[in-house]
Backbone as a printed PyTorch tensor [residue, N CA C, xyz], in Angstrom:
tensor([[[ -20.6130,  -58.5850, -149.8990],
         [ -20.4110,  -57.1480, -150.0790],
         [ -21.7210,  -56.4420, -149.7110]],

        [[ -21.6720,  -55.4720, -148.7980],
         [ -22.8900,  -54.7560, -148.4150],
         [ -23.4560,  -53.9640, -149.5790]],

        [[ -24.7340,  -53.7510, -149.5400],
         [ -25.4340,  -53.0590, -150.6180],
         [ -24.9430,  -51.6260, -150.7680]],

        [[ -24.6270,  -50.9740, -149.6700],
         [ -24.1760,  -49.5870, -149.7320],
         [ -22.8730,  -49.4760, -150.5130]],

        [[ -21.9710,  -50.4240, -150.3260],
         [ -20.7100,  -50.3790, -151.0460],
         [ -20.9160,  -50.6900, -152.5210]],

        [[ -21.8580,  -51.5430, -152.8470],
         [ -22.1290,  -51.8620, -154.2400],
         [ -22.6490,  -50.6340, -154.9730]],

        [[ -23.5520,  -49.9060, -154.3390],
         [ -24.1660,  -48.7560, -154.9810],
         [ -23.1960,  -47.5810, -155.0100]],

        [[ -22.2530,  -47.5280, -154.0740],
         [ -21.2840,  -46.4520, -154.0650],
         [ -21.4840,  -45.4840, -152.9180]],

        [[ -22.2680,  -45.8450, -151.9370],
         [ -22.4700,  -44.9860, -150.7710],
         [ -21.2840,  -45.1350, -149.8270]],

        [[ -20.9050,  -44.0270, -149.2460],
         [ -19.9080,  -44.0730, -148.1810],
         [ -20.4470,  -43.2970, -147.0070]],

        [[ -19.7890,  -43.4580, -145.8720],
         [ -20.2500,  -42.7700, -144.6680],
         [ -20.1440,  -41.2590, -144.8210]],

        [[ -19.1120,  -40.7740, -145.4840],
         [ -18.9320,  -39.3220, -145.6170],
         [ -20.0460,  -38.7050, -146.4560]],

        [[ -20.5180,  -39.4070, -147.4740],
         [ -21.6140,  -38.8930, -148.2980],
         [ -22.8800,  -38.8110, -147.4660]],

        [[ -23.1060,  -39.8120, -146.6450],
         [ -24.3120,  -39.8370, -145.8050],
         [ -24.2880,  -38.6780, -144.8120]],

        [[ -23.1320,  -38.3940, -144.2480],
         [ -23.0100,  -37.2920, -143.2920],
         [ -23.2400,  -35.9600, -143.9980]],

        [[ -22.7190,  -35.8140, -145.2030],
         [ -22.9030,  -34.5630, -145.9490],
         [ -24.3760,  -34.3140, -146.2260]],

        [[ -25.1150,  -35.3610, -146.5140],
         [ -26.5350,  -35.1850, -146.7870],
         [ -27.2510,  -34.6370, -145.5610]],

        [[ -26.9010,  -35.1360, -144.3950],
         [ -27.5290,  -34.6330, -143.1840],
         [ -27.2160,  -33.1580, -143.0030]],

        [[ -25.9900,  -32.7660, -143.2720],
         [ -25.6150,  -31.3650, -143.1360],
         [ -26.3960,  -30.5080, -144.1210]],

        [[ -26.5640,  -31.0120, -145.3300],
         [ -27.3150,  -30.2560, -146.3290],
         [ -28.7540,  -30.0500, -145.8760]],

        [[ -29.3500,  -31.0960, -145.3190],
         [ -30.7270,  -30.9760, -144.8570],
         [ -30.8310,  -29.9460, -143.7510]],

        [[ -29.8750,  -29.9650, -142.8400],
         [ -29.8980,  -29.0010, -141.7410],
         [ -29.7320,  -27.5870, -142.2830]],

        [[ -28.8390,  -27.4190, -143.2420],
         [ -28.6370,  -26.0960, -143.8410],
         [ -29.8860,  -25.6480, -144.5860]],

        [[ -30.5140,  -26.5690, -145.3090],
         [ -31.7260,  -26.2250, -146.0540],
         [ -32.8420,  -25.8100, -145.1080]],

        [[ -32.9930,  -26.5190, -143.9940],
         [ -34.0150,  -26.1530, -143.0190],
         [ -33.7400,  -24.7740, -142.4540]],

        [[ -32.4760,  -24.4980, -142.1570],
         [ -32.1170,  -23.1870, -141.6140],
         [ -32.4090,  -22.0940, -142.6370]],

        [[ -32.0940,  -22.3600, -143.9010],
         [ -32.3560,  -21.3690, -144.9450],
         [ -33.8490,  -21.1380, -145.1110]],

        [[ -34.6270,  -22.1860, -145.0590],
         [ -36.0780,  -22.0470, -145.1980],
         [ -36.6410,  -21.2310, -144.0480]],

        [[ -36.1830,  -21.5080, -142.8320],
         [ -36.6440,  -20.7360, -141.6770],
         [ -36.2700,  -19.2630, -141.8180]],

        [[ -35.0570,  -18.9950, -142.2900],
         [ -34.6320,  -17.6110, -142.4930],
         [ -35.5030,  -16.9310, -143.5420]],

        [[ -35.8390,  -17.6400, -144.6010],
         [ -36.6830,  -17.0700, -145.6440],
         [ -38.0680,  -16.7550, -145.1110]],

        [[ -38.6120,  -17.6380, -144.3020],
         [ -39.9420,  -17.4040, -143.7330],
         [ -39.9200,  -16.1820, -142.8370]],

        [[ -38.9040,  -16.0970, -141.9870],
         [ -38.7990,  -14.9580, -141.0720],
         [ -38.6220,  -13.6690, -141.8600]],

        [[ -37.7640,  -13.6970, -142.8720],
         [ -37.5330,  -12.4820, -143.6510],
         [ -38.7730,  -12.0870, -144.4430]],

        [[ -39.5180,  -13.0660, -144.9630],
         [ -40.7340,  -12.7350, -145.7110],
         [ -41.7840,  -12.1360, -144.7850]],

        [[ -41.8730,  -12.6410, -143.5470],
         [ -42.8170,  -12.0620, -142.5890],
         [ -42.4250,  -10.6280, -142.2580]],

        [[ -41.1280,  -10.3870, -142.0970],
         [ -40.6690,   -9.0250, -141.8050],
         [ -40.9930,   -8.0980, -142.9730]],

        [[ -40.8100,   -8.5820, -144.1850],
         [ -41.1080,   -7.7660, -145.3600],
         [ -42.5930,   -7.4580, -145.4380]],

        [[ -43.4320,   -8.4230, -145.1250],
         [ -44.8790,   -8.1940, -145.1430],
         [ -45.2690,   -7.1420, -144.1130]],

        [[ -44.6660,   -7.2200, -142.9280],
         [ -44.9650,   -6.2390, -141.8880],
         [ -44.5230,   -4.8450, -142.3230]],

        [[ -43.3570,   -4.7630, -142.9600],
         [ -42.8750,   -3.4640, -143.4270],
         [ -43.7970,   -2.9020, -144.5060]],

        [[ -44.2890,   -3.7590, -145.3750],
         [ -45.2160,   -3.3050, -146.4090],
         [ -46.5090,   -2.8000, -145.7860]],

        [[ -46.9880,   -3.5010, -144.7550],
         [ -48.2190,   -3.0720, -144.0940],
         [ -48.0230,   -1.7190, -143.4290]],

        [[ -46.8460,   -1.5170, -142.8330],
         [ -46.5690,   -0.2370, -142.1930],
         [ -46.4060,    0.8700, -143.2300]],

        [[ -45.9450,    0.4970, -144.4060],
         [ -45.6960,    1.4730, -145.4670],
         [ -46.9980,    1.9940, -146.0450]],

        [[ -46.9950,    2.1960, -147.3250],
         [ -48.1630,    2.7500, -147.9970],
         [ -49.2730,    1.7060, -148.0790]],

        [[ -50.4110,    2.0440, -147.5130],
         [ -51.5870,    1.1860, -147.5930],
         [ -52.5420,    1.8680, -148.5500]],

        [[ -52.6470,    1.3410, -149.7510],
         [ -53.4190,    2.0090, -150.8010],
         [ -54.8730,    1.5750, -150.8320]],

        [[ -55.3050,    0.8900, -149.7770],
         [ -56.6970,    0.4700, -149.7310],
         [ -57.5600,    1.5970, -149.1870]],

        [[ -58.7970,    1.5890, -149.6150],
         [ -59.7370,    2.5870, -149.1030],
         [ -60.1930,    2.1540, -147.7150]],

        [[ -60.7330,    3.0800, -146.9320],
         [ -61.2390,    2.6980, -145.6040],
         [ -62.3200,    1.6220, -145.6780]],

        [[ -63.1220,    1.6470, -146.7360],
         [ -64.1570,    0.6280, -146.9010],
         [ -63.5240,   -0.7480, -147.1200]],

        [[ -62.4510,   -0.8030, -147.8930],
         [ -61.7750,   -2.0740, -148.1360],
         [ -61.1510,   -2.6220, -146.8540]],

        [[ -60.5700,   -1.7230, -146.0650],
         [ -59.9650,   -2.1370, -144.8040],
         [ -61.0380,   -2.6930, -143.8710]],

        [[ -62.1730,   -1.9890, -143.7790],
         [ -63.2660,   -2.4340, -142.9160],
         [ -63.8240,   -3.7710, -143.3970]],

        [[ -63.9380,   -3.9240, -144.7200],
         [ -64.4480,   -5.1720, -145.2940],
         [ -63.5420,   -6.3470, -144.9100]],

        [[ -62.2390,   -6.1670, -145.0460],
         [ -61.3090,   -7.2480, -144.7220],
         [ -61.3270,   -7.5770, -143.2340]],

        [[ -61.4650,   -6.5560, -142.3980],
         [ -61.5480,   -6.8040, -140.9570],
         [ -62.7900,   -7.6240, -140.6240]],

        [[ -63.9150,   -7.2850, -141.2500],
         [ -65.1470,   -8.0330, -140.9960],
         [ -65.0250,   -9.4670, -141.5020]],

        [[ -64.3790,   -9.6500, -142.6600],
         [ -64.1830,  -11.0010, -143.1910],
         [ -63.3740,  -11.8470, -142.2080]],

        [[ -62.2930,  -11.2700, -141.6700],
         [ -61.4660,  -11.9960, -140.7170],
         [ -62.2590,  -12.3230, -139.4570]],

        [[ -63.0710,  -11.3610, -139.0050],
         [ -63.8740,  -11.5660, -137.8030],
         [ -64.8700,  -12.7060, -138.0130]],

        [[ -65.5430,  -12.7080, -139.1620],
         [ -66.5120,  -13.7630, -139.4560],
         [ -65.8350,  -15.1230, -139.5730]],

        [[ -64.6610,  -15.1350, -140.1830],
         [ -63.9360,  -16.3890, -140.3240],
         [ -63.5470,  -16.9370, -138.9460]],

        [[ -63.1020,  -16.0750, -138.0600],
         [ -62.7500,  -16.5120, -136.7120],
         [ -63.9790,  -17.0410, -135.9780]],

        [[ -65.1300,  -16.3930, -136.1660],
         [ -66.3630,  -16.8680, -135.5370],
         [ -66.7290,  -18.2580, -136.0440]],

        [[ -66.5880,  -18.4740, -137.3680],
         [ -66.8860,  -19.7860, -137.9380],
         [ -65.9570,  -20.8570, -137.3670]],

        [[ -64.6940,  -20.5080, -137.2600],
         [ -63.7200,  -21.4670, -136.7330],
         [ -64.0460,  -21.8130, -135.2860]],

        [[ -64.3530,  -20.7960, -134.4910],
         [ -64.6800,  -21.0440, -133.0870],
         [ -65.9630,  -21.8570, -132.9520]],

        [[ -66.9290,  -21.5970, -133.8380],
         [ -68.1860,  -22.3370, -133.7940],
         [ -67.9460,  -23.8150, -134.1140]],

        [[ -67.1270,  -24.0860, -135.1310],
         [ -66.8410,  -25.4710, -135.4910],
         [ -66.0090,  -26.1560, -134.4190]],

        [[ -65.1230,  -25.4160, -133.7960],
         [ -64.2530,  -26.0110, -132.7820],
         [ -64.9900,  -26.2540, -131.4740]],

        [[ -66.1120,  -25.5800, -131.2730],
         [ -66.8130,  -25.7070, -129.9960],
         [ -67.5480,  -27.0420, -129.8660]],

        [[ -67.9280,  -27.6490, -130.9790],
         [ -68.6620,  -28.9140, -130.9350],
         [ -67.7020,  -30.0950, -130.9800]],

        [[ -68.0550,  -31.1180, -130.2260],
         [ -67.2820,  -32.3510, -130.2950],
         [ -67.7920,  -33.1800, -131.4710]],

        [[ -67.0600,  -34.2180, -131.7970],
         [ -67.4660,  -35.0810, -132.9040],
         [ -68.8180,  -35.7270, -132.5980]],

        [[ -68.9980,  -36.1290, -131.3600],
         [ -70.2490,  -36.7760, -130.9590],
         [ -71.4310,  -35.8310, -131.1620]],

        [[ -71.2590,  -34.5570, -130.8020],
         [ -72.3320,  -33.5760, -130.9780],
         [ -72.6340,  -33.3620, -132.4570]],

        [[ -71.5840,  -33.3230, -133.2830],
         [ -71.7990,  -33.1460, -134.7230],
         [ -72.5810,  -34.3180, -135.2990]],

        [[ -72.2410,  -35.5370, -134.8710],
         [ -72.9370,  -36.7320, -135.3600],
         [ -74.3970,  -36.6980, -134.9360]],

        [[ -74.6580,  -36.3070, -133.6860],
         [ -76.0410,  -36.2270, -133.2120],
         [ -76.8310,  -35.1960, -134.0130]],

        [[ -76.2280,  -34.0380, -134.2720],
         [ -76.9090,  -33.0160, -135.0740],
         [ -77.1900,  -33.5260, -136.4820]],

        [[ -76.2280,  -34.2250, -137.0620],
         [ -76.4010,  -34.7450, -138.4090],
         [ -77.5100,  -35.7950, -138.4400]],

        [[ -77.5610,  -36.6560, -137.4370],
         [ -78.6150,  -37.6710, -137.3710],
         [ -79.9870,  -37.0240, -137.2150]],

        [[ -80.0580,  -35.9670, -136.4020],
         [ -81.3350,  -35.2560, -136.2740],
         [ -81.7570,  -34.6680, -137.6160]],

        [[ -80.7990,  -34.1360, -138.3500],
         [ -81.0970,  -33.5720, -139.6690],
         [ -81.6070,  -34.6570, -140.6150]],

        [[ -80.9570,  -35.8210, -140.5920],
         [ -81.3830,  -36.9140, -141.4660],
         [ -82.7650,  -37.4300, -141.0790]],

        [[ -83.0860,  -37.4100, -139.7990],
         [ -84.4100,  -37.8600, -139.3510],
         [ -85.5130,  -36.9550, -139.8680]],

        [[ -85.2170,  -35.6860, -140.0600],
         [ -86.2490,  -34.7550, -140.5250],
         [ -86.4820,  -34.8670, -142.0260]],

        [[ -85.5470,  -35.4630, -142.7600],
         [ -85.7020,  -35.5690, -144.2120],
         [ -86.7460,  -36.6180, -144.5690]],

        [[ -87.3050,  -36.4750, -145.7660],
         [ -88.2550,  -37.4790, -146.2420],
         [ -87.4970,  -38.7390, -146.6250]],

        [[ -88.2120,  -39.8380, -146.7240],
         [ -87.5690,  -41.1080, -147.0340],
         [ -87.6570,  -41.4330, -148.5180]],

        [[ -87.8870,  -40.4200, -149.3240],
         [ -88.0400,  -40.6140, -150.7600],
         [ -86.7580,  -41.1660, -151.3840]],

        [[ -85.6110,  -40.7270, -150.8920],
         [ -84.3490,  -41.1190, -151.5040],
         [ -83.7000,  -42.3170, -150.8200]],

        [[ -84.3800,  -42.9490, -149.8770],
         [ -83.8260,  -44.1260, -149.2160],
         [ -83.7120,  -45.2790, -150.2030]],

        [[ -82.7620,  -46.1430, -149.9540],
         [ -82.5990,  -47.3280, -150.7900],
         [ -83.6680,  -48.3320, -150.3760]],

        [[ -84.4470,  -48.8440, -151.3230],
         [ -85.4980,  -49.8030, -150.9570],
         [ -84.8800,  -51.1080, -150.4570]],

        [[ -85.6340,  -51.7980, -149.6290],
         [ -85.1660,  -53.0570, -149.0760],
         [ -85.1200,  -54.1040, -150.1860]],

        [[ -84.0310,  -54.8290, -150.2330],
         [ -83.8500,  -55.8510, -151.2540],
         [ -83.8050,  -57.2010, -150.5620]],

        [[ -84.5800,  -58.1370, -151.0730],
         [ -84.6050,  -59.4700, -150.4860],
         [ -84.0880,  -60.4600, -151.5160]],

        [[ -83.1360,  -61.2680, -151.1150],
         [ -82.5790,  -62.2520, -152.0280],
         [ -83.3460,  -63.5690, -151.9740]],

        [[ -84.2040,  -63.7350, -150.9770],
         [ -84.8860,  -65.0200, -150.8210],
         [ -86.1590,  -65.0990, -151.6350]],

        [[ -86.6710,  -64.0060, -152.0820],
         [ -87.9430,  -64.0320, -152.8050],
         [ -87.7500,  -63.8580, -154.2810]]])
């Protein structure tokens, strides 16, 4: 007796689950789209922020984009080289002392 029949699974139940997943994905996508539309409508509506607050948020976004572009511009190899250069400039006070098991 196959395991699916022992547990009580049938082909129709399995097919229904796939349909539910597809419906759930469609509903989630609709919710995301509708929430984005609502956010846009709110932005177009009453904006109760002061001009200083608006300017502050714009500058924050600009700085964040600059940081992202700066991090994305370096390759992993370049980051490792920069990090090694930084470690070379540090003092060796915190290095682990050499341990010898033969002495």
